[in-house]
Tab-separated table of C-alpha atoms in Angstrom:
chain	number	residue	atom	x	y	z
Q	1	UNK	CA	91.719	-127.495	-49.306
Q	2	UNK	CA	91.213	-125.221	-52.188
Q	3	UNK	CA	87.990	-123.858	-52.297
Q	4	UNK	CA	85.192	-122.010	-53.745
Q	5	UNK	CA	81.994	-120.538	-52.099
Q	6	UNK	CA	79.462	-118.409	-53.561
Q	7	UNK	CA	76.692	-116.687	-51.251
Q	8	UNK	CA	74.157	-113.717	-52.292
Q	9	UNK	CA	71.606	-115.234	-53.825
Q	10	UNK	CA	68.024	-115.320	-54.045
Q	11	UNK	CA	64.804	-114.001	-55.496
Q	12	UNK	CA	64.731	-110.520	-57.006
Q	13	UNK	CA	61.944	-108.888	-59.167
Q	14	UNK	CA	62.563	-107.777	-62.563
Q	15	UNK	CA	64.688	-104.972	-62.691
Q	16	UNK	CA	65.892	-105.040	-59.231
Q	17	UNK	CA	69.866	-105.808	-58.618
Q	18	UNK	CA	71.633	-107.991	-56.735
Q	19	UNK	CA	75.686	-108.713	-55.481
Q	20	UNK	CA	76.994	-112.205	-55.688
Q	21	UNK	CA	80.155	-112.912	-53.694
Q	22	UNK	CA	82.506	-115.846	-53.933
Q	23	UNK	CA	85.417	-116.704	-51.237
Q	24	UNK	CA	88.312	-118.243	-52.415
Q	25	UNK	CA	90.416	-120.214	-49.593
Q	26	UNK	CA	93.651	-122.964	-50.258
Q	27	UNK	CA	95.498	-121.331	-53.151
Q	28	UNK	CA	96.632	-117.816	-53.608
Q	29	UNK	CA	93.759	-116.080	-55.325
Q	30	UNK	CA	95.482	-113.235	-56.669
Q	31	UNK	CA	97.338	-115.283	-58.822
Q	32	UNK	CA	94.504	-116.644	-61.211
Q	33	UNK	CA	91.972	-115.441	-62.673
Q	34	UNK	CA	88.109	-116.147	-62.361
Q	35	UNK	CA	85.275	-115.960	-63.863
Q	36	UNK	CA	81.218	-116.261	-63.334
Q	37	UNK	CA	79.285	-118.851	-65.171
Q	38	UNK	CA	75.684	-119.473	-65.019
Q	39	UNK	CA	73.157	-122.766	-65.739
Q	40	UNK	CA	69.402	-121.683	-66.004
Q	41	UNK	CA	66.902	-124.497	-64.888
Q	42	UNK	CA	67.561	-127.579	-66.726
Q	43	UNK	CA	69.928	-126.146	-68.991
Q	44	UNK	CA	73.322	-126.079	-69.954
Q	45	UNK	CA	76.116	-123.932	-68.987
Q	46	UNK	CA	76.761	-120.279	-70.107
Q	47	UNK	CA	79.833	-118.224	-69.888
Q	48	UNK	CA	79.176	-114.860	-68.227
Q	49	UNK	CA	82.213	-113.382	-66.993
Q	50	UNK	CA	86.296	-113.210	-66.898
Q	51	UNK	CA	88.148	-111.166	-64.673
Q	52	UNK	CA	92.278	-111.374	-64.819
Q	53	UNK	CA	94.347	-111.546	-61.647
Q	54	UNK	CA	94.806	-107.707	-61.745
Q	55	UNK	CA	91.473	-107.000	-62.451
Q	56	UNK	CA	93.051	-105.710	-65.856
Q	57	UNK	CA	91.150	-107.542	-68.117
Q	58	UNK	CA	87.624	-108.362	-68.067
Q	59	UNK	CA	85.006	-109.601	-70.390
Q	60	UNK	CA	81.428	-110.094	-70.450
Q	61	UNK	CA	79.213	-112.206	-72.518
Q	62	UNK	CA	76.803	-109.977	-74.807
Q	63	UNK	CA	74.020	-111.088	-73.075
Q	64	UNK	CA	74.457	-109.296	-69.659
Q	65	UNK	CA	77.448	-106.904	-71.326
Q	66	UNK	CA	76.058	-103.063	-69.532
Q	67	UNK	CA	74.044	-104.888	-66.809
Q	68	UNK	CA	76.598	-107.278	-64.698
Q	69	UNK	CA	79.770	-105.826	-63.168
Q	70	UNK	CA	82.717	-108.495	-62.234
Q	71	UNK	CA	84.545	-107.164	-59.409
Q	72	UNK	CA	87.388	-108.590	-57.347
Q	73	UNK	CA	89.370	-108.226	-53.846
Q	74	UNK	CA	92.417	-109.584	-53.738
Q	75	UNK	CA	92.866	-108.828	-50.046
Q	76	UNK	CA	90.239	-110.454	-49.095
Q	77	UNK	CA	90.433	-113.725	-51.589
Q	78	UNK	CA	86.917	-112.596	-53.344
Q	79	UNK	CA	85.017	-112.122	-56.286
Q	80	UNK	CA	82.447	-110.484	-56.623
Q	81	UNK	CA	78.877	-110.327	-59.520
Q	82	UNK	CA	77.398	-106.608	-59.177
Q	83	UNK	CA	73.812	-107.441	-61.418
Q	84	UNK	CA	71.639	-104.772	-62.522
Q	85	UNK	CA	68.316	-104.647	-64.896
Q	86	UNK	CA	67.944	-108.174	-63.859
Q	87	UNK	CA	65.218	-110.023	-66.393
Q	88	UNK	CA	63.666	-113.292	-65.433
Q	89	UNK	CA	66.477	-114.648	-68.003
Q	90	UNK	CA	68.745	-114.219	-65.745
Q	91	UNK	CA	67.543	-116.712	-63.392
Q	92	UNK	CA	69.948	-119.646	-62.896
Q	93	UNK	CA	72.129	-121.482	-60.492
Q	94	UNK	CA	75.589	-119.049	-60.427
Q	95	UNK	CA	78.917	-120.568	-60.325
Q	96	UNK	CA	82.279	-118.994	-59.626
Q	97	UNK	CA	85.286	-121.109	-61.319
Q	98	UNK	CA	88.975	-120.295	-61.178
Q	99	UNK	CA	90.551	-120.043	-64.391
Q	100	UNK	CA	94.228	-121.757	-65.565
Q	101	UNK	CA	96.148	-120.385	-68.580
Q	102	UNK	CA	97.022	-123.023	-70.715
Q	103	UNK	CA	98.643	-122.903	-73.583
Q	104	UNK	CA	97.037	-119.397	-74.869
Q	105	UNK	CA	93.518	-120.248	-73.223
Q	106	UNK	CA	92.088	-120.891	-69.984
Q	107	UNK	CA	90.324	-123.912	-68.748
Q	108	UNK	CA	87.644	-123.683	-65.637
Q	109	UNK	CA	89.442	-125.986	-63.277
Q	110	UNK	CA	88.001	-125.136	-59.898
Q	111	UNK	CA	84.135	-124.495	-59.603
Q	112	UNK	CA	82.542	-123.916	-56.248
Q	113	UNK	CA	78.639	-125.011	-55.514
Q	114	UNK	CA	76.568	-122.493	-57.224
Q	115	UNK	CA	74.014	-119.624	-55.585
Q	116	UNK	CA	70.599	-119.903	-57.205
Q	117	UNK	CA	69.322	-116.586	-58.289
Q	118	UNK	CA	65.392	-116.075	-59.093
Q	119	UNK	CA	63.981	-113.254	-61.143
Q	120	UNK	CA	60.533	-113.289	-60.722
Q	121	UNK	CA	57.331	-110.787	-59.443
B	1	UNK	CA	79.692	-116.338	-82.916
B	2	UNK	CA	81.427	-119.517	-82.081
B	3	UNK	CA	79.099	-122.590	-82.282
B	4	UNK	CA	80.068	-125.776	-80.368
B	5	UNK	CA	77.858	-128.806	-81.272
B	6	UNK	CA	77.155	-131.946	-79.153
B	7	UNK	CA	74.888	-134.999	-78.976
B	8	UNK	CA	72.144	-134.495	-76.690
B	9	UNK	CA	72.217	-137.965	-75.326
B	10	UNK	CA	74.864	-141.272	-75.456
B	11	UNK	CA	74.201	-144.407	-74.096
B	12	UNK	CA	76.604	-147.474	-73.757
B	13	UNK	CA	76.881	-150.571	-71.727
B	14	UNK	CA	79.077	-150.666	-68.497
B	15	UNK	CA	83.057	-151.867	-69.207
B	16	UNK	CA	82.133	-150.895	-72.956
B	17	UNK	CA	83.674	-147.033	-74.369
B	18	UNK	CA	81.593	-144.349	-74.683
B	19	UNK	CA	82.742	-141.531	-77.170
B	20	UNK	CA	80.848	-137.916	-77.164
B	21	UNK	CA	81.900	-135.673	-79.726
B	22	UNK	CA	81.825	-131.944	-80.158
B	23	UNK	CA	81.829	-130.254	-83.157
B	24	UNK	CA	82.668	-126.905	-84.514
B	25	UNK	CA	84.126	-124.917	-87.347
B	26	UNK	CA	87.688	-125.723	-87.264
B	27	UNK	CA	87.926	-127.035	-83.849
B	28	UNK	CA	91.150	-128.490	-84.110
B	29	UNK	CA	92.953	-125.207	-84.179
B	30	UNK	CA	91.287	-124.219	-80.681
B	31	UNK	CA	92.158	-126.189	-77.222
B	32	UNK	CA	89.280	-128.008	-76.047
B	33	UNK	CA	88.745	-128.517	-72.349
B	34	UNK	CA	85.742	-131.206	-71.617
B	35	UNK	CA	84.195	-130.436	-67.951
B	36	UNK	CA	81.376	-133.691	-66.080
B	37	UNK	CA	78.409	-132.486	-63.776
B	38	UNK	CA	76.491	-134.973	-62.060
B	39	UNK	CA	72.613	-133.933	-61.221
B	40	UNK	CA	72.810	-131.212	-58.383
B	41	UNK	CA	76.636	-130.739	-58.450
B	42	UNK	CA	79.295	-128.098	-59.818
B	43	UNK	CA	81.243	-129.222	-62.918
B	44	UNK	CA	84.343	-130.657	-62.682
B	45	UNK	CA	86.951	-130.263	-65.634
B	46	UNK	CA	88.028	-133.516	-66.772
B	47	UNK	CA	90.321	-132.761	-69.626
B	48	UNK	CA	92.015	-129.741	-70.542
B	49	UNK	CA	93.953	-128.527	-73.793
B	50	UNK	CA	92.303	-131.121	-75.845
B	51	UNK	CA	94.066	-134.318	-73.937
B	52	UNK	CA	95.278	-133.729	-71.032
B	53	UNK	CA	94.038	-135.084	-67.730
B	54	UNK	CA	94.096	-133.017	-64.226
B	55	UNK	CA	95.218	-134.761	-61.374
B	56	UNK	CA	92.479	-137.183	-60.007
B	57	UNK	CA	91.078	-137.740	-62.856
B	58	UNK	CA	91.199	-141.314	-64.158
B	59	UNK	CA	93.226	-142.316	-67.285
B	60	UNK	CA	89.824	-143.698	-68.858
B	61	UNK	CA	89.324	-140.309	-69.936
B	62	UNK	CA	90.828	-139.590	-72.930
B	63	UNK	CA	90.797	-136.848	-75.803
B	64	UNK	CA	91.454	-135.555	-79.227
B	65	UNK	CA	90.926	-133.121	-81.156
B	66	UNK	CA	91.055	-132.819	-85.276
B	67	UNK	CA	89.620	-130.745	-88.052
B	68	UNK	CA	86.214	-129.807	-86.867
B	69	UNK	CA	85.387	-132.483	-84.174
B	70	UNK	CA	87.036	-133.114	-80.509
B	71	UNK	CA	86.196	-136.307	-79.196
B	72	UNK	CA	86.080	-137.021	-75.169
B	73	UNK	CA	86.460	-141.041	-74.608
B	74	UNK	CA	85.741	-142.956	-71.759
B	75	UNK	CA	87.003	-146.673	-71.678
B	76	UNK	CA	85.613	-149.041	-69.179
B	77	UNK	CA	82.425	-146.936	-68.609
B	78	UNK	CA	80.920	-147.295	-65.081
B	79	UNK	CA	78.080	-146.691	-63.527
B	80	UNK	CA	79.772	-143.430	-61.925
B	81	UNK	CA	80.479	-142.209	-65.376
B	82	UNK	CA	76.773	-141.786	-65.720
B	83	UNK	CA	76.300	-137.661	-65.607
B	84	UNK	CA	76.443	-134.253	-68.159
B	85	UNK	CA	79.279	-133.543	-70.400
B	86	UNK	CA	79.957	-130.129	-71.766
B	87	UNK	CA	82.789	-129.250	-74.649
B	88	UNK	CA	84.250	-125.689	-74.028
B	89	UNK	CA	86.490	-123.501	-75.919
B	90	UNK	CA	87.821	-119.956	-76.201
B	91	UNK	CA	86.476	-117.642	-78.839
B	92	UNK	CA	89.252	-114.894	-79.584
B	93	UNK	CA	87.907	-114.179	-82.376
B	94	UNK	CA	84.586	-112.656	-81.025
B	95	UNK	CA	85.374	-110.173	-77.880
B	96	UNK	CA	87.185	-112.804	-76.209
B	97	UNK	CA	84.205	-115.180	-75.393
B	98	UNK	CA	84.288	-118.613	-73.694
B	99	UNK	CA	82.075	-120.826	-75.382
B	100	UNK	CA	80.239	-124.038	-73.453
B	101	UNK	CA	78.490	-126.676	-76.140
B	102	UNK	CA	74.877	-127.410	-75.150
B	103	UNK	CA	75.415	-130.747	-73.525
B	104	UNK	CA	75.785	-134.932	-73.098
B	105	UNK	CA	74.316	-136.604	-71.523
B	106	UNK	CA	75.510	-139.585	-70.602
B	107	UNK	CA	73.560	-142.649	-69.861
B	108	UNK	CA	74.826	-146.236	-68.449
B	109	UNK	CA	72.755	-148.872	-69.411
């Protein structure tokens, strides 16, 4: 079954960090690339990070751009979210989601459950 | 940056077709992909590259995309259908940013 799982989660203070991980299991993970999106308490969802298969390319969305660091191990099927400077903006349910190129893009075609991350004192 | 547009809130009758649009400038010359999250769960993609369907997902989802709106349809809505739909794109034009519209939600009557 191809799968997604996020752990490292949980409630942080402002300007403390924290290191989400996601394990990837039923398709070859090194072969696709992934990427981080977030969904802050009854909101909608927001892009926050794209990391190719080679770790080659990677992108960040402006608003965490010199704070977040996307990561991955390709021995060991994970991704990883290295978050630093963390502001109580930054407190949302985190998803990992596999990425397929189509035609020139990429669409978000596996997702796994989301870790909830809390910025708060 | 890339703005993507959508209704906050549709509402149609069960077996009737629901429609949610997105809009942006120039849409049509991006690919679309359309993604459904039920309360408490992870999105699922539904349609990718504007119209095409992944596998599982039911032919009463449907899209298009033209000048500066993408349409999702769903035919023969059921109660299931009921849940949050979100437009994406990619933004090469800004630093290479994917870009999420704010949001449908989708009611059943």
């Amino acid at each position: 079954e191809v799968q997604l799982v996020e752990s490292g989660g949980g409630l942080v203070q402002p300007g403390g960090s924290l290191r989400l991980s996601c394990a990837a299991s039923g398709f070859t993970f090194s072969s696709y690339s992934m990427n981080w999106v977030r969904q802050a308490p009854g909101k909608g969802l927001e892009w926050v990070s794209y990391i190719s298969s080679s770790s080659s390319t990677i992108y960040y969305a402006d608003s965490v751009k010199g704070r977040f660091t996307i990561s991955r191990d390709n021995a060991k099927n994970s991704l990883y979210l290295q978050m630093n400077s963390l502001r109580a903006e930054d407190t949302a349910v985190y998803y990992c989601a596999r990425g397929i190129a189509v035609a020139g893009t990429h669409a978000f075609d596996i997702w796994g459950q989301g870790t909830m991350v809390t910025v708060s004192s | 940056s890339y703005v993507l547009t959508q209704p906050p809130s549709v509402s149609v009758a069960p077996g009737k077709t629901a429609r949610i649009t997105c809009g942006g400038n120039n849409i049509g010359s991006k690919s679309v992909h359309w993604y459904q999250q039920k309360p408490g769960q992870a999105p699922v993609l539904v349609i990718y590259y504007d119209s095409d369907r992944p596998s599982g997902i039911p032919e009463r989802f449907s899209g298009s995309n033209s000048g500066n709106t993408a349409t999702l349809t769903i035919s023969r809505v059921e109660a299931g259908d009921e849940a949050d739909y979100y437009c994406q794109v990619w933004d090469s034009s800004s630093d290479h940013h994917w870009v999420f519209g704010g949001g449908t939600k989708l009611t059943v009557l």
